[in-house]
Coordinates of C-alpha atoms in Angstrom, one line a residue:
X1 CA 10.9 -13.1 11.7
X2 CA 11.9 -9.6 12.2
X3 CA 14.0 -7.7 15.2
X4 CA 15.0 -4.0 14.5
X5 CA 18.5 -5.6 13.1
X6 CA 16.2 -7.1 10.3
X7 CA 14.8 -4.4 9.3
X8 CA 16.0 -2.2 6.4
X9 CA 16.2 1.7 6.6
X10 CA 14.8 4.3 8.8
X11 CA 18.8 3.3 10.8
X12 CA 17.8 6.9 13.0
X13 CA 14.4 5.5 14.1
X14 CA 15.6 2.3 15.2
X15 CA 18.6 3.9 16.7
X16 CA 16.6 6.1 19.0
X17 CA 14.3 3.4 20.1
X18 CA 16.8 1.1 21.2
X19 CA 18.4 4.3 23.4
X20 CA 15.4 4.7 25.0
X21 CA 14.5 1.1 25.7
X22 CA 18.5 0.6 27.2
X23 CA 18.3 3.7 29.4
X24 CA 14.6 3.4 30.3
X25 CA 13.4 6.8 28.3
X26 CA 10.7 5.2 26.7
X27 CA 7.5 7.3 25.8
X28 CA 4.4 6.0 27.0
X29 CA 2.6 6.7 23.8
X30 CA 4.5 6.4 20.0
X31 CA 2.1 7.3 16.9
X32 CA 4.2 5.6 13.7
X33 CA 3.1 7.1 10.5
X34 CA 3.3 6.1 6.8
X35 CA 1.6 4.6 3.7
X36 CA 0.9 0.8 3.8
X37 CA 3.3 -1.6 3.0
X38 CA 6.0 1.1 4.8
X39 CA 6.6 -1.5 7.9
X40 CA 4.8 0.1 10.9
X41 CA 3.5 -3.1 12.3
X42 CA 7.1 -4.5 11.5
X43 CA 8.6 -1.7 13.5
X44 CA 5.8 -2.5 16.4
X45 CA 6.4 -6.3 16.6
X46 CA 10.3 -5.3 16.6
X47 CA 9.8 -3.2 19.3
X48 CA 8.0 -5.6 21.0
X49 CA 10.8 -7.8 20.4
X50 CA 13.6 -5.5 22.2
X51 CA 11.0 -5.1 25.2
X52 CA 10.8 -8.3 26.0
X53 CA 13.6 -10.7 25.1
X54 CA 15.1 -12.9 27.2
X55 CA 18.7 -13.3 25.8
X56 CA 19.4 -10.0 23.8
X57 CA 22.9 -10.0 21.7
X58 CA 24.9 -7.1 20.7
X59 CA 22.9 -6.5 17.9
X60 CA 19.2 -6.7 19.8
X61 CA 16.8 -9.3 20.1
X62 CA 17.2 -13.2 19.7
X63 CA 13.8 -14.0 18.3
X64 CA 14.2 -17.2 19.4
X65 CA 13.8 -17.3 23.6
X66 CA 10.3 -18.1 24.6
X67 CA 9.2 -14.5 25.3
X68 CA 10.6 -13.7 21.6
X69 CA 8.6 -16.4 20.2
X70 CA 5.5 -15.6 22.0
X71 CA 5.7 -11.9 20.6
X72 CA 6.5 -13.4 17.1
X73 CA 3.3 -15.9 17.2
X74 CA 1.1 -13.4 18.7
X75 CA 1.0 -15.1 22.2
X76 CA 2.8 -13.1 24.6
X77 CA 0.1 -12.1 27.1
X78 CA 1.8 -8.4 27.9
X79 CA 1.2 -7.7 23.5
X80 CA -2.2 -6.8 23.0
X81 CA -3.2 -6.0 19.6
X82 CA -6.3 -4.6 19.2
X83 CA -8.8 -5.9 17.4
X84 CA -12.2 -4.5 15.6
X85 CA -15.5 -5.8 13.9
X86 CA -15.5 -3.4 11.0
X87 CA -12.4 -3.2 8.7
X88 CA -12.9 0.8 8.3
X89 CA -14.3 1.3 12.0
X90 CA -13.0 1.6 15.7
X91 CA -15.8 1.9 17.9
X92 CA -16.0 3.2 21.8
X93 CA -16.7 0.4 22.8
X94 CA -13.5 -1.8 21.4
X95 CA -11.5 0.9 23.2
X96 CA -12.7 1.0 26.3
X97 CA -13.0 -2.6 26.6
X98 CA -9.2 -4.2 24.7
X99 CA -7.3 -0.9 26.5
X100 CA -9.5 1.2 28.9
X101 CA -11.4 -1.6 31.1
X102 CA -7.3 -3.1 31.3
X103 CA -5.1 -1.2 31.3
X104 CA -4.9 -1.6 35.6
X105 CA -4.3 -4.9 34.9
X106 CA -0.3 -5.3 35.3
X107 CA 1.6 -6.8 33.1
X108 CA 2.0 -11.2 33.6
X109 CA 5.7 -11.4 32.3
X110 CA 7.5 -8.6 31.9
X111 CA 7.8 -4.9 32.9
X112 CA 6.2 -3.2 30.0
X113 CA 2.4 -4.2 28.7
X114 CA 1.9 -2.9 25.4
X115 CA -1.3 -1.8 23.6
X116 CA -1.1 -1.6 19.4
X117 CA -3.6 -0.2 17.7
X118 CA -3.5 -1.1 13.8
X119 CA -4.6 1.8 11.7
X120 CA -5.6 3.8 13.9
X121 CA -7.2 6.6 12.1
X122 CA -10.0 4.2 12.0
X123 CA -11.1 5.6 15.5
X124 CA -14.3 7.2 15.4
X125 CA -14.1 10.7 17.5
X126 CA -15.7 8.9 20.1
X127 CA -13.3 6.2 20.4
X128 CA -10.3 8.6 19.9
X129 CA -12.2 10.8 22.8
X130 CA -12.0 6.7 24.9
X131 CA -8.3 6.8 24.5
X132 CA -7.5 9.8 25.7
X133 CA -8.8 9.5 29.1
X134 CA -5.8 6.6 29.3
X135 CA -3.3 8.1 27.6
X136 CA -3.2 11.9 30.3
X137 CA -3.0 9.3 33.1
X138 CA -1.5 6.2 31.7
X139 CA 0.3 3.7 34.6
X140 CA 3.9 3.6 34.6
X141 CA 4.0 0.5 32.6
X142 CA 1.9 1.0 29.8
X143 CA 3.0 1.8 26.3
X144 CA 0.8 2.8 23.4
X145 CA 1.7 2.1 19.6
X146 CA -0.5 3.9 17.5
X147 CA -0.2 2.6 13.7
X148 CA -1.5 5.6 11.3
X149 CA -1.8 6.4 7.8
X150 CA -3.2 9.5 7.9
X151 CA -2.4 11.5 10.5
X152 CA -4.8 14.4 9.5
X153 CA -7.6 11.7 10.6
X154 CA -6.3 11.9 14.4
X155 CA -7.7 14.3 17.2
X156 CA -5.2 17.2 18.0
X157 CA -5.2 16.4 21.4
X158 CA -4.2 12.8 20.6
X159 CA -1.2 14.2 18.4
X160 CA 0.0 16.2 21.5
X161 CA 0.0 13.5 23.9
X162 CA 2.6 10.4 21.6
X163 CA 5.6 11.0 20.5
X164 CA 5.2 10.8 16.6
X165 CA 7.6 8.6 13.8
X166 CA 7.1 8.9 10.3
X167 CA 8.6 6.3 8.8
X168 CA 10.6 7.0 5.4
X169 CA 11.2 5.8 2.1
X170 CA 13.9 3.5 1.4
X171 CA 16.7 3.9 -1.2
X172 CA 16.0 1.9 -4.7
X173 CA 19.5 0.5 -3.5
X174 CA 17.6 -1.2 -0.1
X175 CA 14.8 -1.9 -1.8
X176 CA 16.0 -4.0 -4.8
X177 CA 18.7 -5.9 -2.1
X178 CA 15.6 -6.9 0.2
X179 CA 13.9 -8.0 -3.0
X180 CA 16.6 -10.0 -4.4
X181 CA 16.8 -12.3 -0.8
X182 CA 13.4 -12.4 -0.7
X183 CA 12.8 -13.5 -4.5
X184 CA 16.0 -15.1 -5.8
X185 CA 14.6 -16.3 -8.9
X186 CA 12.6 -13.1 -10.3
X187 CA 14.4 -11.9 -13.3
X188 CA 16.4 -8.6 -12.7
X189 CA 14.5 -6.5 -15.2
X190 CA 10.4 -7.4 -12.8
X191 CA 12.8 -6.4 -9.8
X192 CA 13.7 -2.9 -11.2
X193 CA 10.1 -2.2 -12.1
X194 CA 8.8 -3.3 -8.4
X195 CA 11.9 -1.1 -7.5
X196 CA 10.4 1.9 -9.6
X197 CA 6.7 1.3 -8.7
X198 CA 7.2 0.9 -5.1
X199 CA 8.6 4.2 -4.4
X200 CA 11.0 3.2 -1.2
X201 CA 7.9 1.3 0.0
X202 CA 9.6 -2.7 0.6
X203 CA 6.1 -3.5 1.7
X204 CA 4.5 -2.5 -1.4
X205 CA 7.5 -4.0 -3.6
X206 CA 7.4 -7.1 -1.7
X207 CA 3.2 -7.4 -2.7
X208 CA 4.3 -6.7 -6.5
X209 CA 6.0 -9.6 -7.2
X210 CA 4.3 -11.8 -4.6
X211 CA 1.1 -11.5 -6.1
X212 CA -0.3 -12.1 -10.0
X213 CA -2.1 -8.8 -10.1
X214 CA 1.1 -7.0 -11.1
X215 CA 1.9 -9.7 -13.8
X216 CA -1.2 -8.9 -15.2
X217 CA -1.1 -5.4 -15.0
X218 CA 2.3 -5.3 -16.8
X219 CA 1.0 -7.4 -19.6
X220 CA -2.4 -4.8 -19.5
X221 CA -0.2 -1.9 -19.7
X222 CA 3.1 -3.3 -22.0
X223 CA 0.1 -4.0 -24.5
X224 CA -1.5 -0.5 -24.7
X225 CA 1.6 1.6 -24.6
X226 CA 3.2 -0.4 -27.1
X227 CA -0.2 -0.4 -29.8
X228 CA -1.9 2.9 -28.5
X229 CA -0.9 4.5 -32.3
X230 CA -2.7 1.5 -33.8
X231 CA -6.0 1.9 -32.4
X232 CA -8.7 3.5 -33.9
X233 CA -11.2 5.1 -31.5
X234 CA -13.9 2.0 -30.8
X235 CA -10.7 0.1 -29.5
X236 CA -9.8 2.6 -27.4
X237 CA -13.3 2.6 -25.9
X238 CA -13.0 -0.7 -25.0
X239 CA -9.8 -1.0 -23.8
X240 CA -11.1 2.0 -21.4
X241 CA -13.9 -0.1 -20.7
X242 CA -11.9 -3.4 -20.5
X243 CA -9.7 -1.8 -17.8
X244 CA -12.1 0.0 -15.5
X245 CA -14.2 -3.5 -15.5
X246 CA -11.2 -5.5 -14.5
X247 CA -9.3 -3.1 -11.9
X248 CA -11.3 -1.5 -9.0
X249 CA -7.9 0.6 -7.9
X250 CA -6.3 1.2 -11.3
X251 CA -3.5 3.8 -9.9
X252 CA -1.3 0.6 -10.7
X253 CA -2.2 0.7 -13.9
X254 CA -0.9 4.2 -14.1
X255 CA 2.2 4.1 -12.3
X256 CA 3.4 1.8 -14.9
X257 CA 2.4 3.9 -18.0
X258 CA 4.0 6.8 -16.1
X259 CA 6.9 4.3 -15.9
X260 CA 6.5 3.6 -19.6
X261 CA 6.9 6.7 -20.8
X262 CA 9.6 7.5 -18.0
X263 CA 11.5 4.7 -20.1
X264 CA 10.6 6.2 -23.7
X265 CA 12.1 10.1 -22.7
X266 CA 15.4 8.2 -21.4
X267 CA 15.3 6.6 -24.2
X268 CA 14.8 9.4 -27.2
X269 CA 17.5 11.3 -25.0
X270 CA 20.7 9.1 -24.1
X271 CA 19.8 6.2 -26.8
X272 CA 21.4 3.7 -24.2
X273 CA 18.5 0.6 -23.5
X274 CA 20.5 -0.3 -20.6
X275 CA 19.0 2.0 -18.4
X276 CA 15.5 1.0 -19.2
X277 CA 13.2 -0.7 -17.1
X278 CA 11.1 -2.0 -19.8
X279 CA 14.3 -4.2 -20.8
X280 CA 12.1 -6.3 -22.6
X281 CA 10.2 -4.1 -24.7
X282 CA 13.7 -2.5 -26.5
X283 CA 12.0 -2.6 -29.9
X284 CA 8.7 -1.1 -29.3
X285 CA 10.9 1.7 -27.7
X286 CA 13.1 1.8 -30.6
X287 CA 9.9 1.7 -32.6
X288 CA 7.6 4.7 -30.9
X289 CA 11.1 6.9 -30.1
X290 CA 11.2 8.7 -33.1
X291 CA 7.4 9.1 -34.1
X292 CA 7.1 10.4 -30.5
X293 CA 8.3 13.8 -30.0
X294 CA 9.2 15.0 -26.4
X295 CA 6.7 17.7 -25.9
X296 CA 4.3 14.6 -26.9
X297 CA 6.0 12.7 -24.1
X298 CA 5.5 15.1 -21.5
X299 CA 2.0 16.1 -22.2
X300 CA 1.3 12.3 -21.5
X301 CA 2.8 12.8 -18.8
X302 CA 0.7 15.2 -17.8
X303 CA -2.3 13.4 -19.0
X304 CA -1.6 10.6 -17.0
X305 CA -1.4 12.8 -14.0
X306 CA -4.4 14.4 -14.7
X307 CA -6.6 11.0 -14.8
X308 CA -5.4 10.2 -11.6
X309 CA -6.7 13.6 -10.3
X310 CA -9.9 12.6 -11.8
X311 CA -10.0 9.5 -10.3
X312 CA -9.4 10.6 -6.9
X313 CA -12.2 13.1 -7.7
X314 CA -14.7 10.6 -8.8
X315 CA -15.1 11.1 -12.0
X316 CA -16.6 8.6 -14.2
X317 CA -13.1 6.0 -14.2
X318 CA -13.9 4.7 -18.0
X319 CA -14.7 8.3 -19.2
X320 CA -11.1 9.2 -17.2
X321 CA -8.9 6.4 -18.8
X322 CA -10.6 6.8 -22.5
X323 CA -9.8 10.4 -21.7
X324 CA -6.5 9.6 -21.4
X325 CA -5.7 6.7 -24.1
X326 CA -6.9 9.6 -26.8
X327 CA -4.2 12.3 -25.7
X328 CA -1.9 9.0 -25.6
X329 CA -2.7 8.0 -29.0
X330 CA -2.8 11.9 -29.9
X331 CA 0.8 12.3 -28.4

């Protein structure tokens, strides 16, 4: 269940939005913006929440009076979340007829009737044209949520016309308290890795240690970094090889060597292992700290950057990672 009380960070945000919904100032149109896994839908469904609880408290909604249970199971008739065919497509059509060919329509229960569109960049220019018509004239009780990850992707004239959120990272601190209530019994060193990965994204923390993928890309990149000097070229080939069969997204895979060697220049320059986030691989640190010079360190670094350049340029993935495994090994 989630209410704006519930969720963590972005305090400013949620501030503002509950002004507006107590004194009436509330936009008809709100774009929120940020990667996935950042908590746009969460901040929609809160919204949703403030709008149309029964029995609000001092600290928002109940999210347990039957309107806050209809918004929570996706019921409440005045909630309309659009839906599409195509997971990477928007068409006219689903515009005009889930928001356009409605939006008249008053709303059944309450005063507000609220349209979300999930990712909404998805909108062909056609569709994006659709929603424009509704949103220079929209009725007095219609409010649009527009959920976006790229906000290059939207019409200007959309842009001009909602009031636009970008949502923001959270602090490590946040992050790692959110984890630790929502996975008491991960161990404390998985927690500060999902911590580092995720960037102040809880959403994509929350997927890390949720799911097996990042168990095995731990084990996948613990076991290169740690042998990479022991391999001769054929192994490196087909651990290249290995990985780009096994991973179709493998910036994972490079966030944690980027970890990795994060860990080994703390290392070779304070000596303490208690700030490590590879807690469990003290002696392979120990071990590759002073065979590894810190020029070497950063031009890995710099390596592993420049594979995910390559990537994102599609260039040939197991030509990019055996690419980079040889200036690791090199370094």
């Amino acid at each position: 269940m989630t209410g704006f009380k519930d969720i963590i960070g972005n305090e400013l945000i949620k501030e503002q939005l509950s002004d507006a919904i107590e004194h009436g100032r509330l936009s008809h149109a709100y774009l929120l913006s940020g990667d996935e896994g950042m908590g746009k839908k969460k901040f929609a469904e809160s919204l949703c929440l403030e709008l149309f609880c029964d029995s609000p408290d001092e600290h928002g909604a109940c999210l347990s009076c039957p309107s806050c249970k209809k918004v929570l199971s996706g019921n409440h008739p005045d909630v309309i979340w659009l839906k599409s065919d195509k997971p990477d497509l928007i068409k006219v059509d689903e515009i005009r007829e889930q928001i356009v060919d409605t939006a008249q329509i008053k709303p059944f229960l309450g005063k507000f009737k609220v349209y979300i569109i999930p990712d909404c960049e998805r909108m062909n220019q056609q569709a994006q044209n659709a929603l424009l018509k509704i949103l220079e004239e929209p009725p007095e009780y219609m409010l649009i949520l527009l959920l976006c990850g790229d906000e290059t992707a939207m019409l200007e004239t959309i842009l001009s016309r909602v009031v636009r959120i970008k949502l923001k990272p959270r602090t490590d601190a946040m992050v790692k308290d959110h984890l630790r209530k929502l996975f008491p019994e991960a161990e404390d060193s998985r927690i500060d890795l999902a911590v580092a990965f995720s960037r102040g994204n809880p959403g994509k923390a929350e997927k890390l240690l949720s799911g097996e993928e990042f168990s095995e890309w731990y084990i996948e990149t613990v076991s290169i970094c740690r042998n990479i000097k022991k391999m001769d070229s054929g192994r490196i080939a087909m651990e290249a090889a290995k990985l780009t069969s096994s991973y179709d997204d493998l910036s994972g895979i490079l966030e944690l060597m980027q970890l990795w060697y994060r860990d080994l220049m703390m290392f070779k320059v304070t000596k303490d292992i208690g700030g490590l986030l590879y807690r469990d691989e003290r002696k392979a640190m120990m071990e590759l700290a002073p065979i590894c010079s810190y020029e070497g360190v950063e031009a890995i670094m710099e390596a592993i950057e420049t594979c995910r350049i390559r990537l994102k340029a599609n260039v040939n993935p197991e030509l990019a990672m055996e690419l980079l495994l040889l200036k690791m090994k090199e370094n």
